């Protein structure tokens, strides 16, 4: 099946710094990528949807200036957590689809972010 | 609003069969997915249903009734490694995935 590579898998950063998470589709063109956040024992919560070459669409309650999403190509999307705080500590997962006729959403491995 | 409902937790015995139900109300429908997620890991794809009926894939089967807004995931010959959360998700008319809260499945020897 198709592969989505997410990097890094784990990151620890100091409060106030920024962290960039990359999500790459390795063998297909991802017309749409989704960014999720998952707190312990909870389901995936959609943060934003990004389409290649256009601005991301953020879900209600997600600060677009804090969670910067760039989808510059059909194979790469990045999420930058700016001025991270301990409450941003979470599991972040990206997902990609190829557009219409979707039969599967492909997930990255996830990034465990810990802000200290 | 859009809503996906599934049981919070289920317990079953190794070697047995378990059925996890999912009901949904969404804006449009472009398919229903089942994913398995072990703690601390990303979800892994199990099945996709877009037409009514049963899709069988090894020990796992998934059923869909669009008129009833209902699906189930059937796991046969349960193994200890099947202990995980099972997530039901529906793709709406905008191709966005609407997620259920997940069902934690506990397998006992």
PDB file of N, CA, C and O in Angstrom, chain A residues 1 18 20 26 29-31 33 35 37 46 48 50 58 84 86 89 96 108-109 114:
ATOM      1  N   UNK A   1       0.821  -1.203   0.000  1.00  0.00           N
ATOM      2  CA  UNK A   1       0.000   0.000   0.000  1.00  0.00           C
ATOM      3  C   UNK A   1       0.851   1.247   0.000  1.00  0.00           C
ATOM      4  O   UNK A   1       2.063   1.198   0.156  1.00  0.00           O
ATOM      5  N   UNK A  18       9.776  26.639  18.718  1.00  0.00           N
ATOM      6  CA  UNK A  18       8.912  26.145  17.641  1.00  0.00           C
ATOM      7  C   UNK A  18       9.382  24.773  17.169  1.00  0.00           C
ATOM      8  O   UNK A  18      10.567  24.472  17.203  1.00  0.00           O
ATOM      9  N   UNK A  20       8.818  21.836  13.970  1.00  0.00           N
ATOM     10  CA  UNK A  20       8.262  21.550  12.648  1.00  0.00           C
ATOM     11  C   UNK A  20       8.129  20.045  12.480  1.00  0.00           C
ATOM     12  O   UNK A  20       9.072  19.289  12.738  1.00  0.00           O
ATOM     13  N   UNK A  26       5.188   9.079  -0.024  1.00  0.00           N
ATOM     14  CA  UNK A  26       6.386   8.576  -0.685  1.00  0.00           C
ATOM     15  C   UNK A  26       6.127   8.033  -2.088  1.00  0.00           C
ATOM     16  O   UNK A  26       7.015   8.058  -2.935  1.00  0.00           O
ATOM     17  N   UNK A  29       0.653  10.940  -5.076  1.00  0.00           N
ATOM     18  CA  UNK A  29       0.442  12.382  -4.947  1.00  0.00           C
ATOM     19  C   UNK A  29      -0.754  12.628  -4.029  1.00  0.00           C
ATOM     20  O   UNK A  29      -1.859  12.192  -4.325  1.00  0.00           O
ATOM     21  N   UNK A  30      -0.476  13.319  -2.955  1.00  0.00           N
ATOM     22  CA  UNK A  30      -1.504  13.577  -1.945  1.00  0.00           C
ATOM     23  C   UNK A  30      -2.151  14.923  -2.227  1.00  0.00           C
ATOM     24  O   UNK A  30      -1.596  15.966  -1.907  1.00  0.00           O
ATOM     25  N   UNK A  31      -3.313  14.876  -2.829  1.00  0.00           N
ATOM     26  CA  UNK A  31      -3.991  16.138  -3.125  1.00  0.00           C
ATOM     27  C   UNK A  31      -4.479  16.817  -1.857  1.00  0.00           C
ATOM     28  O   UNK A  31      -4.556  18.044  -1.788  1.00  0.00           O
ATOM     29  N   UNK A  33      -4.143  16.685   2.504  1.00  0.00           N
ATOM     30  CA  UNK A  33      -3.547  16.128   3.725  1.00  0.00           C
ATOM     31  C   UNK A  33      -4.298  16.670   4.927  1.00  0.00           C
ATOM     32  O   UNK A  33      -4.757  17.818   4.924  1.00  0.00           O
ATOM     33  N   UNK A  35      -4.281  17.051   9.229  1.00  0.00           N
ATOM     34  CA  UNK A  35      -3.486  17.031  10.453  1.00  0.00           C
ATOM     35  C   UNK A  35      -4.418  16.814  11.627  1.00  0.00           C
ATOM     36  O   UNK A  35      -5.436  17.515  11.789  1.00  0.00           O
ATOM     37  N   UNK A  37      -4.705  15.801  15.981  1.00  0.00           N
ATOM     38  CA  UNK A  37      -4.070  15.773  17.290  1.00  0.00           C
ATOM     39  C   UNK A  37      -4.842  14.750  18.120  1.00  0.00           C
ATOM     40  O   UNK A  37      -6.066  14.640  17.999  1.00  0.00           O
ATOM     41  N   UNK A  46      -9.470  16.390  14.317  1.00  0.00           N
ATOM     42  CA  UNK A  46      -8.970  17.079  13.133  1.00  0.00           C
ATOM     43  C   UNK A  46      -8.605  18.513  13.488  1.00  0.00           C
ATOM     44  O   UNK A  46      -9.399  19.242  14.083  1.00  0.00           O
ATOM     45  N   UNK A  48      -6.732  20.543  10.943  1.00  0.00           N
ATOM     46  CA  UNK A  48      -6.807  21.318   9.711  1.00  0.00           C
ATOM     47  C   UNK A  48      -6.711  20.406   8.504  1.00  0.00           C
ATOM     48  O   UNK A  48      -6.212  19.284   8.597  1.00  0.00           O
ATOM     49  N   UNK A  50      -5.404  20.504   4.480  1.00  0.00           N
ATOM     50  CA  UNK A  50      -4.624  21.296   3.538  1.00  0.00           C
ATOM     51  C   UNK A  50      -4.645  20.680   2.157  1.00  0.00           C
ATOM     52  O   UNK A  50      -4.530  19.471   1.995  1.00  0.00           O
ATOM     53  N   UNK A  58      -8.727  25.479   8.785  1.00  0.00           N
ATOM     54  CA  UNK A  58      -8.587  25.085  10.169  1.00  0.00           C
ATOM     55  C   UNK A  58      -9.951  24.805  10.801  1.00  0.00           C
ATOM     56  O   UNK A  58     -10.938  25.469  10.489  1.00  0.00           O
ATOM     57  N   UNK A  84       5.654  26.871  21.415  1.00  0.00           N
ATOM     58  CA  UNK A  84       4.989  25.728  22.049  1.00  0.00           C
ATOM     59  C   UNK A  84       4.898  25.891  23.562  1.00  0.00           C
ATOM     60  O   UNK A  84       5.792  26.464  24.200  1.00  0.00           O
ATOM     61  N   UNK A  86       3.457  23.659  27.284  1.00  0.00           N
ATOM     62  CA  UNK A  86       3.217  22.290  27.763  1.00  0.00           C
ATOM     63  C   UNK A  86       1.853  21.728  27.359  1.00  0.00           C
ATOM     64  O   UNK A  86       1.737  20.528  27.081  1.00  0.00           O
ATOM     65  N   UNK A  89       1.590  19.582  24.264  1.00  0.00           N
ATOM     66  CA  UNK A  89       2.119  18.219  24.261  1.00  0.00           C
ATOM     67  C   UNK A  89       1.013  17.257  23.862  1.00  0.00           C
ATOM     68  O   UNK A  89      -0.054  17.234  24.476  1.00  0.00           O
ATOM     69  N   UNK A  96      -3.167  11.381   4.495  1.00  0.00           N
ATOM     70  CA  UNK A  96      -3.238  11.867   3.122  1.00  0.00           C
ATOM     71  C   UNK A  96      -4.204  11.040   2.297  1.00  0.00           C
ATOM     72  O   UNK A  96      -4.330   9.827   2.504  1.00  0.00           O
ATOM     73  N   UNK A 108       0.562   8.850   8.535  1.00  0.00           N
ATOM     74  CA  UNK A 108       1.954   8.856   8.966  1.00  0.00           C
ATOM     75  C   UNK A 108       2.072   8.115  10.294  1.00  0.00           C
ATOM     76  O   UNK A 108       1.072   7.728  10.902  1.00  0.00           O
ATOM     77  N   UNK A 109       3.287   7.957  10.736  1.00  0.00           N
ATOM     78  CA  UNK A 109       3.542   7.178  11.954  1.00  0.00           C
ATOM     79  C   UNK A 109       3.189   7.945  13.225  1.00  0.00           C
ATOM     80  O   UNK A 109       3.091   7.372  14.298  1.00  0.00           O
ATOM     81  N   UNK A 114       6.524  16.545  23.186  1.00  0.00           N
ATOM     82  CA  UNK A 114       6.533  16.851  24.618  1.00  0.00           C
ATOM     83  C   UNK A 114       7.177  18.219  24.794  1.00  0.00           C
ATOM     84  O   UNK A 114       8.311  18.426  24.379  1.00  0.00           O
TER      85      UNK A 114
END
